[in-house]
Short mmCIF file of C-alpha atoms and ligand atoms in Angstrom, two decimals:
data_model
loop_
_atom_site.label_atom_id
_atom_site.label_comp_id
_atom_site.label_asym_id
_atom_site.label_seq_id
_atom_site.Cartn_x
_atom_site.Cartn_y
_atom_site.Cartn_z
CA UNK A 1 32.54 -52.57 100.75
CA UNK A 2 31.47 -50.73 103.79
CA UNK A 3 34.69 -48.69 103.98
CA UNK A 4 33.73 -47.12 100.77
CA UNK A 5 32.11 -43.70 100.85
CA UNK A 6 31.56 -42.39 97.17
CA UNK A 7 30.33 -44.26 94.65
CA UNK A 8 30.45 -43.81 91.05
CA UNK A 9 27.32 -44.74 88.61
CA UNK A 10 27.84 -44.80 84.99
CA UNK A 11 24.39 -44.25 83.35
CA UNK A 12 22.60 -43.71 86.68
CA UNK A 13 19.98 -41.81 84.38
CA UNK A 14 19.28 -44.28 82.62
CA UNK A 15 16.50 -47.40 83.76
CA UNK A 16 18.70 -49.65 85.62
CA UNK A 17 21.21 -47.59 86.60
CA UNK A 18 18.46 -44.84 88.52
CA UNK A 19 16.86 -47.99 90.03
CA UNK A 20 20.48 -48.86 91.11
CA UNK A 21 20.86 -45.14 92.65
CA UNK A 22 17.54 -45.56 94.58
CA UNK A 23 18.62 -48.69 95.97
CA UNK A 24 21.16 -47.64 97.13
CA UNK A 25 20.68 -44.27 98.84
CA UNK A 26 17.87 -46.44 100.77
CA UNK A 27 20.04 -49.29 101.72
CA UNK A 28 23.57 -47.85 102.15
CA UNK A 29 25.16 -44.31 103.50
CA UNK A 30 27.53 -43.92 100.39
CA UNK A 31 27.43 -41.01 98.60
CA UNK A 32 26.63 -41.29 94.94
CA UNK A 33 28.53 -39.58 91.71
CA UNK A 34 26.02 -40.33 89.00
CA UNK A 35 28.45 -39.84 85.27
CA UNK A 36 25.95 -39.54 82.25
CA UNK A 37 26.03 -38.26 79.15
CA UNK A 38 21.80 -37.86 78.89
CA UNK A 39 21.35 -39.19 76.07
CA UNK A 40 17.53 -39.95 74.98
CA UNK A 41 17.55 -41.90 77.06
CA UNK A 42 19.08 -40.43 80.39
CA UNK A 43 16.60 -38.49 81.99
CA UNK A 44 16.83 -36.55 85.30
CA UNK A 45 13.42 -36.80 86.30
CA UNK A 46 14.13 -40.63 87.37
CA UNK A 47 16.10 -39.01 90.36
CA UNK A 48 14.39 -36.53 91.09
CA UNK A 49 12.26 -37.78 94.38
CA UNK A 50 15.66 -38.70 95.68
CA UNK A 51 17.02 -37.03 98.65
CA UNK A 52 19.93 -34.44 96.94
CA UNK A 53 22.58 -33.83 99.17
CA UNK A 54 23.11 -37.68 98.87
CA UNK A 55 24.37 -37.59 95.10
CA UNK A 56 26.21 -35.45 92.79
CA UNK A 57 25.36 -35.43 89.13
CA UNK A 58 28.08 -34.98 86.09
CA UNK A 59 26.85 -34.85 82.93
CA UNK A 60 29.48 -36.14 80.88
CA UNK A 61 30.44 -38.49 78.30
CA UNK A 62 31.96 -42.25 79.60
CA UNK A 63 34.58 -42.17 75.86
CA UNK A 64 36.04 -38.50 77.37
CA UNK A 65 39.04 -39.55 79.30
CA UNK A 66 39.01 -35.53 80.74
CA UNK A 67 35.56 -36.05 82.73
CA UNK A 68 35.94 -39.89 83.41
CA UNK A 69 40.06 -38.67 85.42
CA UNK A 70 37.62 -36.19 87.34
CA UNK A 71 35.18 -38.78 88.27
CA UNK A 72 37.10 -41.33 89.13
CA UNK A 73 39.54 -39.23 91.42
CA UNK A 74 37.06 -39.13 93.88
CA UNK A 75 35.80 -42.67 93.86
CA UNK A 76 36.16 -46.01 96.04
CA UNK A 77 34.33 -47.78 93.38
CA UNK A 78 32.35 -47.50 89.90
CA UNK A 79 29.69 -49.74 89.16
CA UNK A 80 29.16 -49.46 85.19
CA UNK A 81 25.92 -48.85 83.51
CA UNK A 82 26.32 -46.30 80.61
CA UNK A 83 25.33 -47.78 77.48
CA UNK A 84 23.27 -47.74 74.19
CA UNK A 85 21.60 -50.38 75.20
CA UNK A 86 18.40 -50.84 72.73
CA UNK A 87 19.19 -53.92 70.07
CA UNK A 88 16.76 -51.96 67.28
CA UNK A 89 18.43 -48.76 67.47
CA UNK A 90 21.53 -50.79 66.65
CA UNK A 91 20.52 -52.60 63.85
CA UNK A 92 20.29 -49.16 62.02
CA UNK A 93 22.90 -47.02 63.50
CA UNK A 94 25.62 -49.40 65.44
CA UNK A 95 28.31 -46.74 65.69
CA UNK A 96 26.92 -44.86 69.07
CA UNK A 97 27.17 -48.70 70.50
CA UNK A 98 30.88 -48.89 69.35
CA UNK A 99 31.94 -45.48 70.52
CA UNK A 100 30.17 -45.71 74.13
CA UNK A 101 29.88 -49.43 74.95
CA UNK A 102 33.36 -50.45 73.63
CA UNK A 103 35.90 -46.87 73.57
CA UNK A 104 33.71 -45.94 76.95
CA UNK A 105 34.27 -48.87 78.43
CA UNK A 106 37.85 -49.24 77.73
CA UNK A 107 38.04 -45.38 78.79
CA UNK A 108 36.56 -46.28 82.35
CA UNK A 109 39.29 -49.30 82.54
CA UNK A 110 41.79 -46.93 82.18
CA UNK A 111 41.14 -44.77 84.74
CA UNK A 112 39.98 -47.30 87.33
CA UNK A 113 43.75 -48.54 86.92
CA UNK A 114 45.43 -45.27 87.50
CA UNK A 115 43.40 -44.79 90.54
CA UNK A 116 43.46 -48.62 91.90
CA UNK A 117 39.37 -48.20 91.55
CA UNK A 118 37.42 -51.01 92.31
CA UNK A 119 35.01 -51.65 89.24
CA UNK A 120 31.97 -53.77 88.58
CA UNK A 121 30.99 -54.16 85.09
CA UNK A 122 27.13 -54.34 84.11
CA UNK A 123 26.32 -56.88 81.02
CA UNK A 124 23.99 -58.76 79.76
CA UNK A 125 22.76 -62.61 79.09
CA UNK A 126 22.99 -61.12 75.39
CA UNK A 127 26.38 -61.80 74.92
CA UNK A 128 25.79 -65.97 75.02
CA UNK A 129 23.62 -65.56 71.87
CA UNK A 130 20.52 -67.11 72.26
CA UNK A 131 19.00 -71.21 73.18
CA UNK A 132 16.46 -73.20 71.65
CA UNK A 133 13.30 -72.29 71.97
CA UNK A 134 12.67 -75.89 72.60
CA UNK A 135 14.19 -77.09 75.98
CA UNK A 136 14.91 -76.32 79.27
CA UNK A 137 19.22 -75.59 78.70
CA UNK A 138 20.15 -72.39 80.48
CA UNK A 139 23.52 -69.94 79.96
CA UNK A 140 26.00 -69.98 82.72
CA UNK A 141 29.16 -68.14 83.57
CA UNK A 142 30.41 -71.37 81.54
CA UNK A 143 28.48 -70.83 78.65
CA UNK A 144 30.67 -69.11 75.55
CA UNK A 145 29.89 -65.94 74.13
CA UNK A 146 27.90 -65.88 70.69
CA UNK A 147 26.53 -62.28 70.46
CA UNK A 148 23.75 -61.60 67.49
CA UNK A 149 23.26 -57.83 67.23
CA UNK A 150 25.33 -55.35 67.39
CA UNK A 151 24.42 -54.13 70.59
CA UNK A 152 25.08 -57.76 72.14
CA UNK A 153 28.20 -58.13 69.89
CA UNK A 154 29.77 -54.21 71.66
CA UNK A 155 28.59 -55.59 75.29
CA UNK A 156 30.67 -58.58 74.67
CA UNK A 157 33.32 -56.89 73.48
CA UNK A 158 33.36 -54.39 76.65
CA UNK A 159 33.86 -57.83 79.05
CA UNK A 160 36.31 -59.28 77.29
CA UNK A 161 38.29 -55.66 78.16
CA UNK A 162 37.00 -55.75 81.51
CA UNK A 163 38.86 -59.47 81.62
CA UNK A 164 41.46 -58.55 79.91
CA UNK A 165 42.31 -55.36 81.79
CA UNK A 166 42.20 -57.87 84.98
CA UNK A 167 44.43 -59.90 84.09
CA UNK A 168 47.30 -57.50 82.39
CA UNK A 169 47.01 -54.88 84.39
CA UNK A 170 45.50 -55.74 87.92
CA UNK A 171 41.99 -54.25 87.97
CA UNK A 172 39.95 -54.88 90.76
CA UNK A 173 37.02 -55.87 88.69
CA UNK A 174 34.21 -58.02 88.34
CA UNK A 175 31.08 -58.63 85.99
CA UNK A 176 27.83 -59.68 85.92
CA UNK A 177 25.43 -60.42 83.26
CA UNK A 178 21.47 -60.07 83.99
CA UNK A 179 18.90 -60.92 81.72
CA UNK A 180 15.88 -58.99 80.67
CA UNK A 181 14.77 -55.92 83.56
CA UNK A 182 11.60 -54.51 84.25
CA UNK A 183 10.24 -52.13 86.67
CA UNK A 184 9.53 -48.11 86.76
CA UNK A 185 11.96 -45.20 85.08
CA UNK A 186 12.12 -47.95 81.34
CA UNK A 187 12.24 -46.28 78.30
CA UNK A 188 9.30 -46.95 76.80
CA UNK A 189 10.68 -48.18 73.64
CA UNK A 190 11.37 -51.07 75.44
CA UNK A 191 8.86 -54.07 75.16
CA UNK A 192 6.90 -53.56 78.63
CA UNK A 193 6.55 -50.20 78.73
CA UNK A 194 5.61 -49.77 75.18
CA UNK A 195 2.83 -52.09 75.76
CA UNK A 196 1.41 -50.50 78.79
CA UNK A 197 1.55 -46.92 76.72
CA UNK A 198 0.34 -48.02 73.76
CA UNK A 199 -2.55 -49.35 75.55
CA UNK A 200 -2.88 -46.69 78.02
CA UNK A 201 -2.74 -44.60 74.43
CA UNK A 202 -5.95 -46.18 73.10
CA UNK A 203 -3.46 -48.30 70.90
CA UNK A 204 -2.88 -52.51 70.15
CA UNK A 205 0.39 -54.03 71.82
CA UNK A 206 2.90 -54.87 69.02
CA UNK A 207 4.38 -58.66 68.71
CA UNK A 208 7.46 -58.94 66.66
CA UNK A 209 6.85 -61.86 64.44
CA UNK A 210 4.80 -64.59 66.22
CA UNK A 211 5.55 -63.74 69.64
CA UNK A 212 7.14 -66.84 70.43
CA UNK A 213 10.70 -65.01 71.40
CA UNK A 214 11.41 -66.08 75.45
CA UNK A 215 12.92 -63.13 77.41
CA UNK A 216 13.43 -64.40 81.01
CA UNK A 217 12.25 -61.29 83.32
CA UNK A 218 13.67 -59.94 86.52
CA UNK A 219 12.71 -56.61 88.84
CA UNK A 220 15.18 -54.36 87.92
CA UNK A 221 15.28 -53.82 92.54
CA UNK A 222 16.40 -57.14 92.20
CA UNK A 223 19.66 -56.37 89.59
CA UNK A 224 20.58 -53.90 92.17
CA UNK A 225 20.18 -55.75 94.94
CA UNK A 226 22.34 -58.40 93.28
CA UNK A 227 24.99 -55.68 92.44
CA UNK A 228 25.32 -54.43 95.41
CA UNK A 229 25.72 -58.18 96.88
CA UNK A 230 28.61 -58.62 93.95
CA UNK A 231 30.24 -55.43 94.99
CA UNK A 232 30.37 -56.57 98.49
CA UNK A 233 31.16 -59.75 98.18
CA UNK A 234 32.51 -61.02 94.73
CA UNK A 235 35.20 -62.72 94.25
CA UNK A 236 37.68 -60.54 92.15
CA UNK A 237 37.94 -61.01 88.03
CA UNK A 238 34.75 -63.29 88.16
CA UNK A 239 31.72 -62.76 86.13
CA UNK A 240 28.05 -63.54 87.94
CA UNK A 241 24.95 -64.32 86.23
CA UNK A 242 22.13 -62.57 87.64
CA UNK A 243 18.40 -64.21 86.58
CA UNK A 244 15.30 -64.72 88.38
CA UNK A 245 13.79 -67.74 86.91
CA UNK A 246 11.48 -65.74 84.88
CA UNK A 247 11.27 -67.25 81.60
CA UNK A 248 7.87 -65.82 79.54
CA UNK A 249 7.16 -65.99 75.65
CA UNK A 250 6.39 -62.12 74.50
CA UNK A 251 2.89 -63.54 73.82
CA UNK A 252 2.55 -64.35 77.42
CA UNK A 253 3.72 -61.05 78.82
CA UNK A 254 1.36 -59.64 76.27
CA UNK A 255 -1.46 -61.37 77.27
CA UNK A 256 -0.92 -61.03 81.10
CA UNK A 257 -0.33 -56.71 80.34
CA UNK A 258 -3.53 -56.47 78.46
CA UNK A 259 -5.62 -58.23 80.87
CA UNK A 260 -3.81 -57.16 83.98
CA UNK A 261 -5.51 -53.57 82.29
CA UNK A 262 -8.57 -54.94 81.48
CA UNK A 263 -8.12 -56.15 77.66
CA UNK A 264 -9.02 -58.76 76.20
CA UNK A 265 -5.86 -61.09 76.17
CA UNK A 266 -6.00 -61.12 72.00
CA UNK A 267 -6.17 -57.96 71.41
CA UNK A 268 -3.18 -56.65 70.20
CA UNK A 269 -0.79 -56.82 66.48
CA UNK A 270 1.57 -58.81 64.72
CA UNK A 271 4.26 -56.77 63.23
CA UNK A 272 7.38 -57.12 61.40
CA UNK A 273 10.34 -59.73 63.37
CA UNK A 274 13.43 -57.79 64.70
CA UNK A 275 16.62 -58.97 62.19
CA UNK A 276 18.42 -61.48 63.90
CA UNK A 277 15.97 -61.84 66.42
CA UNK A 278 17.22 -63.80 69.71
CA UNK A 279 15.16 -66.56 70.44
CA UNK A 280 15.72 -67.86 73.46
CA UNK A 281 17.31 -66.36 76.69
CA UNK A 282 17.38 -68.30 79.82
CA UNK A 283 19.56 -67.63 83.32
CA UNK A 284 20.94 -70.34 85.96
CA UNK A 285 22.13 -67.96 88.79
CA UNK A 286 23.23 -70.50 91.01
CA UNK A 287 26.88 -69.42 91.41
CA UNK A 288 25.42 -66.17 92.54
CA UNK A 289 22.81 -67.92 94.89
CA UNK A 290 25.01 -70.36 96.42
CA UNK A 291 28.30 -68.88 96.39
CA UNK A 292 27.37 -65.26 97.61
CA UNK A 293 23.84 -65.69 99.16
CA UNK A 294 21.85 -63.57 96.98
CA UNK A 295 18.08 -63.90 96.30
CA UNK A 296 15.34 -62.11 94.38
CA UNK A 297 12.97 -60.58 96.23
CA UNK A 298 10.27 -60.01 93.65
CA UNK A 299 9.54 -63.92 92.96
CA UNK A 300 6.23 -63.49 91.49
CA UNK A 301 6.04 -61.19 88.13
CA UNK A 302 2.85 -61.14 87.59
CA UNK A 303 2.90 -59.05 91.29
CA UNK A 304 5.24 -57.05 89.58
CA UNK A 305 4.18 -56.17 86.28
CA UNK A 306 0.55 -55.06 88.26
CA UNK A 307 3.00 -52.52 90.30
CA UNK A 308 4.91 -51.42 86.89
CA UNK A 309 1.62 -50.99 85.02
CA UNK A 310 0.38 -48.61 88.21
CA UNK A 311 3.70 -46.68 87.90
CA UNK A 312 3.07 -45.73 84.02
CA UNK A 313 -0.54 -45.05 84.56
CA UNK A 314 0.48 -42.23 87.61
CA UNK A 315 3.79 -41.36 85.57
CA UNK A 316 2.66 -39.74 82.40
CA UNK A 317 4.35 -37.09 82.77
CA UNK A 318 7.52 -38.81 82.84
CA UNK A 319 7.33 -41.12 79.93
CA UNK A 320 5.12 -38.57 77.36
CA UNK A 321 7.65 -36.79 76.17
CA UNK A 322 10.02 -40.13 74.94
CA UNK A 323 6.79 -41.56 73.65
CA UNK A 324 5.69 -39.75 70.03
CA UNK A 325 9.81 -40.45 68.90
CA UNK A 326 10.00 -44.08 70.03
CA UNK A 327 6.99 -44.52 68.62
CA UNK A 328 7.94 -42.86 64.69
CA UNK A 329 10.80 -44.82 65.00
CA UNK A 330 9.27 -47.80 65.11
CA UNK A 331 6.93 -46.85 62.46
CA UNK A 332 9.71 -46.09 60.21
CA UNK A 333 10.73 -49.81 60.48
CA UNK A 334 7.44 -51.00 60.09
CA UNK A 335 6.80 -52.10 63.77
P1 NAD B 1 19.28 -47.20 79.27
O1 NAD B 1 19.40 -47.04 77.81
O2 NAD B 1 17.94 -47.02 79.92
O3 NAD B 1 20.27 -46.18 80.01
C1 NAD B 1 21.58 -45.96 79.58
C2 NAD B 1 22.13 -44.72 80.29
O4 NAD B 1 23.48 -44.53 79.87
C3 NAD B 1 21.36 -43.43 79.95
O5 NAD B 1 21.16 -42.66 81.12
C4 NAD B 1 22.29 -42.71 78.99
O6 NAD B 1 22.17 -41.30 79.02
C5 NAD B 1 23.66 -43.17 79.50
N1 NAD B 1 24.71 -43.09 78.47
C6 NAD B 1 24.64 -43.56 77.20
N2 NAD B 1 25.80 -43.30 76.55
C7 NAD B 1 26.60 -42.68 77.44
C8 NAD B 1 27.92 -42.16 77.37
N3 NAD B 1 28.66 -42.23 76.25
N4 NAD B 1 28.45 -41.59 78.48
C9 NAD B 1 27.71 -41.49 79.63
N5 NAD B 1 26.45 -41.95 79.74
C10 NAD B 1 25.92 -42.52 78.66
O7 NAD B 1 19.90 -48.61 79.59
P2 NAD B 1 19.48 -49.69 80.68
O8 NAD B 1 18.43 -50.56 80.13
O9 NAD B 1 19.29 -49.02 81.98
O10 NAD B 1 20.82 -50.56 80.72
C11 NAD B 1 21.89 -50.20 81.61
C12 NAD B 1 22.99 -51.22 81.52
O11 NAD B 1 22.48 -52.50 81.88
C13 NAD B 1 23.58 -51.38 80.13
O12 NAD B 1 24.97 -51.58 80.27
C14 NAD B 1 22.92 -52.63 79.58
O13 NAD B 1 23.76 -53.27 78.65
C15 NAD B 1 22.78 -53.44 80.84
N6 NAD B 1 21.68 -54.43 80.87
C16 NAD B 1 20.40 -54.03 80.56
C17 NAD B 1 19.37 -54.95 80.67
C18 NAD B 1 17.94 -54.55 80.40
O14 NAD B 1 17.06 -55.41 80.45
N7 NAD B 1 17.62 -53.29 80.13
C19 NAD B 1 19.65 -56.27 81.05
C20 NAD B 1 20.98 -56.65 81.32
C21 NAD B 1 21.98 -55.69 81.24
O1 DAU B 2 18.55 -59.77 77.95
C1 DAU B 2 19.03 -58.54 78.39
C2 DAU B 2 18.71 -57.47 77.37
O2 DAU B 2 17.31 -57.23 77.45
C3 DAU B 2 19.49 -56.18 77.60
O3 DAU B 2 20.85 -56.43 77.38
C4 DAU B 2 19.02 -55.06 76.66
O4 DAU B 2 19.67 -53.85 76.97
C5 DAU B 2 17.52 -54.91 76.83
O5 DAU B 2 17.03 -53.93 75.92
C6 DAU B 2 16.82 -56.23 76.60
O6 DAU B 2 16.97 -56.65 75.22
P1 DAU B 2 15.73 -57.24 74.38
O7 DAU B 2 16.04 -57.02 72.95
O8 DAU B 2 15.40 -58.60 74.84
O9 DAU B 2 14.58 -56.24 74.91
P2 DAU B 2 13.38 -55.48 74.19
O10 DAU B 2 12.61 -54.82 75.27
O11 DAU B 2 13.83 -54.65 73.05
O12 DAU B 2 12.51 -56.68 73.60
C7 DAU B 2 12.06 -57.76 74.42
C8 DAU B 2 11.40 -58.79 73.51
O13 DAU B 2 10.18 -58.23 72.98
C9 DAU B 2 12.23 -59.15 72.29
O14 DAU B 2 12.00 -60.52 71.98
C10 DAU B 2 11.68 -58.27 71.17
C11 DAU B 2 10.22 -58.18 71.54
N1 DAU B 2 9.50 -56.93 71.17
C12 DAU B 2 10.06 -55.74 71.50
C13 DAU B 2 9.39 -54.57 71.23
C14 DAU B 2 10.01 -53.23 71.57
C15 DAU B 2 8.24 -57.01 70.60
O15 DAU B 2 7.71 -58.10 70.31
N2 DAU B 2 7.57 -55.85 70.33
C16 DAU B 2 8.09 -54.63 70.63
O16 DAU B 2 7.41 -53.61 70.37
#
């Protein structure tokens, strides 16, 4: 990996993939092409502290084969973020999810084999479905794909390209799957952050259903540390499970946000369950761990929620303006 110079990003505007960017312009000396469409949810400002004459930004669309030949001319290797990536957006409007996450995908594979690029392909646990909420089973790189929403059910779809493209056609690619990130630059319609504005807001947390959903939680540092240990050394056309052993109910994280900002732990509203609503999701990153070394660094999430709460109370200004739309969104639905 270390004879590569310029890296492509996918979606480095996005939450994971600017955490990704900041990672690595602070552990590597590659040069960084960030490819994103800025959607709502791509937003400059998440790279804005970083040091500019180490990236290049493209604003472009991953589905136009035009931009994605000019990107990837210039590239060692593309690591893969761009997505829609919210399950409630697509439960009422799943064609953005087929157009980038599936045709962007596929247009990505594409070029990566005319050039000979090396690719890494960012998923999700989603695609196993979900577990029990009742035991202690966990998905592994074993485990076979039952996707629920139509966000999961596009992601899945984009791997089995990914494989597929290996296999026919010689890509140079691998994939991992990570479960549920949190950390500074998330949209806050996602759970955490919409929490910690809400209350920051004046306004109650709100549980989908009973709250009794498990999400299993992991820095999103740590995904890109864990990337950047696949890119290095992964073995090609294998998939990695990235997890940090974080398994919380939404009830718990609830509890823990609202008293981590001085709440009491109940206060906060039951509102109406997502459709389809995962139950379960639960990571055994051993292969990753054993086979290629890796380790999380943020072990303890409570340590790490206290530090994402602090970055949304001195960050208003950068997660304001997303906040009135998520939020009429979600009153739309009834949530
Ligand atoms: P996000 O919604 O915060 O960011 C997505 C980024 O992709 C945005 O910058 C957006 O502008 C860009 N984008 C969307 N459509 C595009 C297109 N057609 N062309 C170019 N850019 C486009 O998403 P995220 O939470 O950072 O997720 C990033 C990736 O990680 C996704 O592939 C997602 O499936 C995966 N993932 C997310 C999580 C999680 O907990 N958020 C967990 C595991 C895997
Ligand atoms: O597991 C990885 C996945 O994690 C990623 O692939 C997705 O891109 C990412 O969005 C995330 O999906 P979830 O659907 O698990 O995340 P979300 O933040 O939307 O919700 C987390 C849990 O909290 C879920 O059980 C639904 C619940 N929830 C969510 C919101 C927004 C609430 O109870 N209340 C809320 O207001």
């Amino acid at each position: 990996m270390w004879s590569m110079r310029n890296l492509l990003v996918t979606g480095g505007a996005g939450f994971i993939g600017s955490n990704f960017v900041h990672h690595v312009l602070a552990h590597t000396d590659l040069h960084v092409t960030v490819l994103d469409k800025l959607t709502y949810a791509g937003n400059l400002a998440s790279l804005a502290d970083l040091p500019q004459n180490r990236f290049t930004i493209l604003e472009g669309d991953i589905a136009d084969p035009g931009i994605v030949e000019q990107a990837m001319s210039t590239a060692d290797a593309v690591v893969h973020y761009a997505a829609e990536s919210h399950n409630d957006n697509s439960l009422h409007d799943p064609e953005p999810f087929l157009q980038t996450n599936i045709v962007g995908t596929y247009t990505l594979l594409e070029a990566a084999r005319r050039h000979g690029t090396r690719f890494h392909h960012i998923s999700t646990d989603e695609v196993y479905g979900d577990l029990p909420l009742e035991g202690t089973e966990r998905f592994t790189e074993a485990t076979a794909y039952n996707p629920s929403s139509p966000y999961s059910s596009t992601k899945a779809g984009s791997d089995m390209l990914v494989r597929a493209w290996v296999r026919s056609f010689g890509v140079r690619a691998t994939i991992s799957n990570c479960s549920n990130n949190y950390g500074p630059f998330q949209h806050v319609e996602k759970f955490i952050p919409r929490q910690i504005t809400n209350i920051l807001d004046g306004h109650r947390p709100k549980i989908y259903g009973e709250g009794t959903n498990v999400r299993d939680w992991i820095h999103a540092d740590d995904h890109s540390s864990a990337v950047l240990t696949i890119l290095d050394k992964g073995i090609i056309g294998q998939t990695y499970l990235i997890g940090a052993d974080g398994e919380l109910s939404n009830l718990a994280v609830v509890r823990q946000i609202l008293v981590q900002m001085g709440h009491p732990a109940d206060a906060f509203e039951l509102v109406t369950d997502r459709a389809g609503h995962d139950l379960r999701y639960a990571i055994d990153s051993s292969k990753l761990r054993n086979e290629l070394g890796w380790r999380p660094a943020f072990g303890d999430f409570d340590h790490g929620l206290e530090q994402t709460i602090e970055w949304y109370r001195s960050h208003e200004d950068w997660w304001r303006p997303q906040k009135a739309a998520a939020e009429a969104r979600y009153a739309a639905q009834g949530q």
